[in-house]
Coordinates of C-alpha atoms in Angstrom, one line a residue:
Chain F
M1 CA -68.3 -27.5 16.5
S2 CA -65.8 -24.7 15.5
K3 CA -67.2 -21.4 14.3
L4 CA -65.8 -18.7 12.0
S5 CA -64.3 -16.2 14.4
I6 CA -63.7 -13.5 11.8
A7 CA -66.9 -12.4 10.2
V8 CA -67.1 -11.8 6.4
T9 CA -66.7 -8.1 5.6
K10 CA -66.3 -6.0 2.5
H11 CA -62.6 -6.3 2.9
D12 CA -62.8 -10.0 2.1
H13 CA -62.3 -11.4 -1.4
I14 CA -65.9 -12.2 -2.1
Q15 CA -67.8 -13.5 -5.2
G16 CA -71.5 -13.3 -5.5
N17 CA -74.2 -11.6 -3.5
P18 CA -72.8 -10.6 -0.1
D19 CA -76.3 -10.9 1.4
A20 CA -76.9 -14.4 0.0
A21 CA -78.5 -16.9 2.2
C22 CA -75.5 -19.3 1.8
S23 CA -72.1 -17.9 2.7
L24 CA -69.3 -20.3 1.9
V25 CA -65.9 -19.4 3.2
E26 CA -62.8 -21.3 2.1
Y27 CA -59.4 -21.3 3.9
G28 CA -57.0 -22.5 1.2
D29 CA -53.4 -23.0 0.1
Y30 CA -52.4 -22.5 -3.5
E31 CA -50.0 -25.5 -3.4
C32 CA -52.5 -27.9 -1.8
P33 CA -53.7 -30.4 -4.4
A34 CA -57.1 -30.8 -2.6
C35 CA -57.7 -27.1 -2.8
G36 CA -56.9 -27.2 -6.5
E37 CA -59.4 -30.0 -7.0
V38 CA -62.1 -28.3 -5.1
Q39 CA -62.0 -25.2 -7.4
T40 CA -64.0 -26.9 -10.1
I41 CA -66.6 -27.9 -7.5
I42 CA -66.9 -24.4 -6.2
K43 CA -67.4 -23.0 -9.7
R44 CA -70.2 -25.6 -10.3
L45 CA -71.9 -24.7 -7.0
Q46 CA -71.7 -21.0 -8.0
A47 CA -73.3 -21.8 -11.4
H48 CA -76.0 -23.9 -9.7
F49 CA -76.9 -21.6 -6.7
G50 CA -76.3 -18.2 -8.5
S51 CA -77.3 -15.3 -6.3
Q52 CA -78.3 -17.6 -3.4
M53 CA -74.6 -18.1 -2.5
S54 CA -71.5 -16.0 -1.8
F55 CA -68.0 -17.3 -1.8
V56 CA -65.0 -16.0 0.1
F57 CA -61.4 -17.1 -0.2
R58 CA -59.0 -16.6 2.7
N59 CA -55.3 -17.6 2.8
F60 CA -54.1 -20.5 4.9
P61 CA -50.6 -21.3 3.5
L62 CA -49.1 -24.4 5.2
R63 CA -45.6 -23.0 4.8
E64 CA -43.7 -25.9 6.3
I65 CA -44.9 -28.5 3.8
H66 CA -45.7 -26.2 0.8
P67 CA -42.8 -23.8 0.2
W68 CA -44.6 -22.0 -2.7
A69 CA -47.9 -21.5 -0.9
Q70 CA -46.9 -18.2 0.8
P71 CA -45.2 -16.6 -2.3
A72 CA -48.3 -17.6 -4.3
A73 CA -50.6 -16.0 -1.7
E74 CA -48.5 -12.9 -1.9
V75 CA -48.8 -12.7 -5.6
A76 CA -52.6 -13.2 -5.4
E77 CA -53.0 -10.5 -2.8
F78 CA -50.8 -8.2 -4.8
A79 CA -53.0 -8.7 -7.8
G80 CA -56.0 -8.1 -5.5
S81 CA -54.6 -4.7 -4.5
R82 CA -54.9 -4.0 -8.3
G83 CA -58.4 -5.3 -8.4
R84 CA -57.4 -8.6 -10.1
F85 CA -57.6 -11.0 -7.2
W86 CA -59.9 -13.6 -8.7
E87 CA -58.2 -13.8 -12.0
M88 CA -54.8 -14.4 -10.3
H89 CA -56.4 -16.8 -7.8
D90 CA -57.8 -19.0 -10.6
L91 CA -54.6 -18.9 -12.6
L92 CA -52.5 -19.9 -9.6
F93 CA -54.7 -22.9 -9.0
E94 CA -54.8 -23.8 -12.7
N95 CA -51.0 -23.9 -12.6
Q96 CA -50.5 -25.2 -9.1
E97 CA -48.2 -27.9 -10.2
S98 CA -45.7 -25.4 -11.6
L99 CA -45.6 -22.7 -8.9
D100 CA -42.3 -20.8 -9.0
D101 CA -40.9 -17.3 -9.6
G102 CA -41.0 -17.9 -13.4
L103 CA -44.7 -18.7 -13.3
F104 CA -45.4 -15.7 -11.0
E105 CA -43.6 -13.4 -13.4
A106 CA -45.5 -14.8 -16.4
L107 CA -48.9 -14.4 -14.6
I108 CA -48.1 -10.8 -13.6
L109 CA -47.3 -10.1 -17.2
K110 CA -50.4 -12.0 -18.5
L111 CA -52.7 -9.9 -16.2
D112 CA -50.9 -6.8 -17.4
L113 CA -50.4 -5.5 -13.8
S114 CA -48.6 -2.6 -15.3
G115 CA -45.6 -1.1 -13.7
S116 CA -45.2 -4.0 -11.3
D117 CA -42.8 -6.8 -11.0
L118 CA -42.5 -9.9 -8.9
K119 CA -40.1 -8.2 -6.5
R120 CA -42.5 -5.5 -5.8
A121 CA -45.4 -7.9 -5.5
R122 CA -43.6 -10.0 -2.9
S123 CA -42.2 -7.2 -0.8
S124 CA -45.5 -5.6 0.1
D125 CA -46.0 -5.5 3.9
M126 CA -49.6 -5.0 3.4
T127 CA -50.1 -8.3 1.6
K128 CA -47.9 -10.2 4.1
K129 CA -50.0 -8.7 7.0
R130 CA -53.2 -9.7 5.3
I131 CA -52.0 -13.3 4.8
D132 CA -50.8 -13.5 8.4
A133 CA -54.2 -12.1 9.6
D134 CA -56.1 -14.6 7.5
F135 CA -54.0 -17.5 8.9
A136 CA -54.3 -16.4 12.5
G137 CA -58.1 -15.9 12.1
G138 CA -58.3 -19.3 10.5
I139 CA -56.5 -21.0 13.4
R140 CA -58.8 -19.3 15.9
S141 CA -61.8 -20.5 13.9
G142 CA -60.6 -24.1 14.0
V143 CA -59.3 -24.4 10.5
N144 CA -57.8 -27.9 10.6
G145 CA -56.2 -28.4 7.2
T146 CA -56.8 -27.3 3.7
P147 CA -59.2 -26.7 2.2
S148 CA -61.4 -25.9 5.3
F149 CA -64.9 -24.6 4.6
F150 CA -67.3 -22.7 6.8
L151 CA -71.0 -22.6 5.7
N152 CA -72.8 -19.7 7.3
G153 CA -70.1 -19.5 9.9
E154 CA -70.0 -23.2 10.9
R155 CA -67.0 -25.4 10.1
Y156 CA -68.0 -28.1 7.6
D157 CA -66.3 -31.4 8.3
G158 CA -68.0 -33.5 5.7
P159 CA -66.8 -34.7 2.3
T160 CA -66.1 -31.9 -0.2
D161 CA -67.5 -33.5 -3.3
Q162 CA -70.1 -31.5 -5.2
E163 CA -73.1 -33.7 -4.2
S164 CA -72.4 -33.4 -0.4
L165 CA -71.8 -29.7 -0.5
A166 CA -74.8 -29.0 -2.7
A167 CA -77.1 -31.2 -0.5
L168 CA -76.0 -29.3 2.6
M169 CA -76.5 -25.9 0.9
E170 CA -80.0 -26.9 -0.2
Q171 CA -80.7 -27.8 3.4
V172 CA -79.5 -24.4 4.6
L173 CA -81.6 -22.7 2.0
I174 CA -84.7 -24.7 3.0
S175 CA -84.3 -24.0 6.7
D176 CA -83.9 -20.3 5.9
G177 CA -87.2 -20.4 4.2
D178 CA -85.6 -19.1 1.1
Chain S
M1 CA -62.9 -44.9 30.4
P2 CA -63.5 -41.4 29.2
I3 CA -60.4 -39.1 28.8
L4 CA -59.0 -37.4 31.8
T5 CA -60.6 -34.0 32.5
A6 CA -59.6 -30.6 33.8
G7 CA -58.4 -30.7 37.4
T8 CA -56.7 -34.1 37.2
K9 CA -53.0 -34.5 37.7
A10 CA -51.5 -35.5 34.3
P11 CA -50.0 -39.0 34.7
N12 CA -46.2 -39.0 34.1
F13 CA -44.7 -41.0 31.2
S14 CA -41.4 -41.7 29.7
L15 CA -41.5 -42.5 26.0
H16 CA -39.1 -42.8 23.1
V17 CA -38.8 -39.5 21.3
T18 CA -36.0 -40.9 19.0
P19 CA -34.9 -44.5 18.6
D20 CA -32.3 -43.9 21.3
Q21 CA -33.7 -41.2 23.5
K22 CA -36.6 -40.9 25.9
L23 CA -38.6 -37.9 27.0
S24 CA -40.5 -37.8 30.3
L25 CA -43.4 -35.5 31.0
S26 CA -41.7 -34.5 34.3
E27 CA -38.8 -33.0 32.3
L28 CA -41.3 -30.4 30.9
R29 CA -42.5 -29.3 34.4
G30 CA -42.4 -25.5 34.8
K31 CA -44.0 -24.9 31.3
P32 CA -47.5 -25.4 30.0
V33 CA -47.6 -28.6 27.9
V34 CA -49.9 -29.5 25.1
L35 CA -50.4 -33.3 24.6
A36 CA -51.8 -34.4 21.3
F37 CA -52.7 -38.0 21.1
Y38 CA -53.5 -39.1 17.5
P39 CA -54.3 -42.5 15.9
A40 CA -51.5 -43.0 13.3
D41 CA -48.6 -41.5 11.4
W42 CA -49.2 -41.3 7.7
S43 CA -53.0 -41.2 7.9
P44 CA -54.5 -38.3 6.0
I45 CA -56.4 -36.7 9.0
C46 CA -53.5 -37.0 11.4
G47 CA -51.1 -35.6 8.8
D48 CA -53.4 -32.5 8.3
E49 CA -53.9 -32.1 12.1
L50 CA -50.2 -32.2 12.9
S51 CA -49.3 -29.9 9.9
V52 CA -51.6 -27.3 11.4
F53 CA -50.1 -27.7 14.9
N54 CA -46.7 -27.3 13.2
E55 CA -47.7 -23.9 11.9
I56 CA -48.8 -22.6 15.4
L57 CA -45.5 -23.3 17.1
P58 CA -44.5 -19.6 17.0
E59 CA -47.8 -18.8 18.8
L60 CA -47.2 -21.6 21.3
R61 CA -43.8 -20.1 22.1
T62 CA -45.5 -16.9 23.1
Y63 CA -47.1 -18.9 25.9
D64 CA -43.8 -20.7 26.6
A65 CA -45.7 -23.9 25.9
E66 CA -44.3 -27.2 24.7
L67 CA -46.2 -29.4 22.3
V68 CA -45.7 -33.2 22.1
A69 CA -47.7 -35.6 20.0
I70 CA -48.2 -39.2 20.9
S71 CA -49.2 -42.3 18.9
V72 CA -48.5 -46.0 19.1
D73 CA -46.2 -45.9 16.1
G74 CA -42.6 -46.8 16.6
A75 CA -39.8 -44.3 16.9
W76 CA -38.4 -45.0 13.4
C77 CA -41.8 -44.5 11.9
H78 CA -42.2 -41.2 13.7
D79 CA -38.7 -40.2 12.5
A80 CA -39.7 -40.7 8.8
F81 CA -43.1 -39.1 9.2
A82 CA -41.7 -36.0 11.0
K83 CA -39.1 -35.6 8.3
H84 CA -41.7 -36.0 5.6
K85 CA -44.0 -33.4 7.1
H86 CA -41.2 -31.1 8.4
L87 CA -42.6 -31.3 11.9
H88 CA -40.7 -29.3 14.5
F89 CA -42.1 -30.8 17.7
P90 CA -41.5 -34.2 19.3
L91 CA -43.5 -37.3 18.3
L92 CA -43.5 -39.8 21.2
S93 CA -43.9 -43.6 20.8
D94 CA -46.5 -45.2 23.0
F95 CA -45.2 -48.5 21.5
E96 CA -44.1 -50.9 24.3
P97 CA -46.1 -51.7 26.3
K98 CA -48.4 -50.6 23.5
G99 CA -50.8 -47.8 24.5
L100 CA -49.8 -47.8 28.2
T101 CA -49.6 -44.0 28.3
A102 CA -52.8 -43.5 26.2
R103 CA -54.6 -45.8 28.5
A104 CA -53.5 -43.8 31.6
Y105 CA -55.1 -40.7 29.9
G106 CA -58.3 -42.6 28.9
A107 CA -57.2 -42.0 25.3
Y108 CA -56.8 -45.5 23.9
R109 CA -59.1 -47.1 21.4
E110 CA -59.1 -50.8 22.5
A111 CA -61.0 -52.0 19.5
D112 CA -58.7 -50.4 17.0
G113 CA -55.4 -50.6 19.0
V114 CA -54.6 -46.9 18.4
C115 CA -54.8 -43.6 20.4
E116 CA -57.9 -41.5 20.4
R117 CA -57.7 -38.1 18.7
A118 CA -57.4 -36.4 22.1
L119 CA -55.9 -33.1 23.3
F120 CA -54.8 -32.1 26.7
V121 CA -53.5 -28.8 28.0
L122 CA -51.4 -28.9 31.2
D123 CA -50.4 -26.0 33.3
K124 CA -46.8 -25.5 34.4
D125 CA -47.4 -27.8 37.5
G126 CA -48.6 -30.7 35.4
L127 CA -52.3 -30.2 36.1
I128 CA -54.7 -30.8 33.3
T129 CA -56.6 -27.6 32.7
W130 CA -58.5 -28.6 29.4
S131 CA -59.0 -31.7 27.5
Y132 CA -61.0 -32.6 24.4
C133 CA -61.6 -35.9 22.6
S134 CA -62.5 -35.4 19.0
P135 CA -64.5 -38.0 17.0
V136 CA -61.7 -40.0 15.4
A137 CA -62.6 -39.0 11.9
V138 CA -62.8 -35.2 12.7
N139 CA -59.7 -33.1 12.9
P140 CA -60.1 -30.8 15.8
G141 CA -57.9 -27.9 14.6
A142 CA -56.0 -25.7 17.1
D143 CA -58.5 -23.2 18.3
G144 CA -59.3 -25.1 21.5
I145 CA -55.6 -25.4 22.5
L146 CA -55.0 -21.7 22.0
K147 CA -58.0 -20.8 24.0
A148 CA -57.0 -23.1 26.8
L149 CA -53.5 -21.6 26.9
E150 CA -54.9 -18.1 26.9
E151 CA -56.9 -19.0 30.0
L152 CA -53.9 -20.2 32.0
P153 CA -53.0 -17.8 34.8
K154 CA -50.0 -15.7 33.7

């Protein structure tokens, strides 16, 4: 069974209580339809488990089959450098069928990332390095497609519907005596 | 028969890589080789698995390693699948006699008539140094391959 080789740290994009008993890490791609679909499920899990879970998103753009995945990841990371990662992340997934420069410009404007433009967002070495590091760490952890999930560091190979994920998380919480 | 394990000489093969060209394992001697047997072109898990392998080609190059994937699909089917997924490594057809190469590696599923989801890493002399057979419904990812390449003597 593959394990998460890069531990979750404060440098991750993390939602929820970092010390929660359930840590869910997703490796995802903004152009991947299955990653778009799973967004709703994650939000429902977060609503259900509250402070018992944390959620981390890491980049795994499949560049060869999804030409807009890398640019979208760059835009999300750029927004992240301005403290607006999750808003951009959600907007990109909500609009994943129309990813292009026009959309990115509109979203940068919408989030009012003042003084920035798309060119600047996409030319940042820091964001590119972060995406490459996410990807390389994902490969080393056995990420095998998108979305890939790790629950408390173990790769989850089961179905990604809400019931299956929730059942597994309940189990983890019970075995933790939480 | 279980899949061949580390320490075994990798059986040679000569399979169609395009409708009019064949590739033999012996042609790759001198370089580490990654052999990825997989059940079927166009199936969702195989597509994901090969797309991930496709993305690690730059890293494989740092080990001077060659990746070839093998299934029982025909060369024209491979051609269409590789174009669809933008794959930049060869897909070999273990098509006639069907599964002959997969059988030699212990990586043939008799009951289903397809290859196992099995990975082999060969050193530059054609010796198997690592092998792994994944449950057919589980995509193994690429971490095992990279670890095995890392452990090859420089």
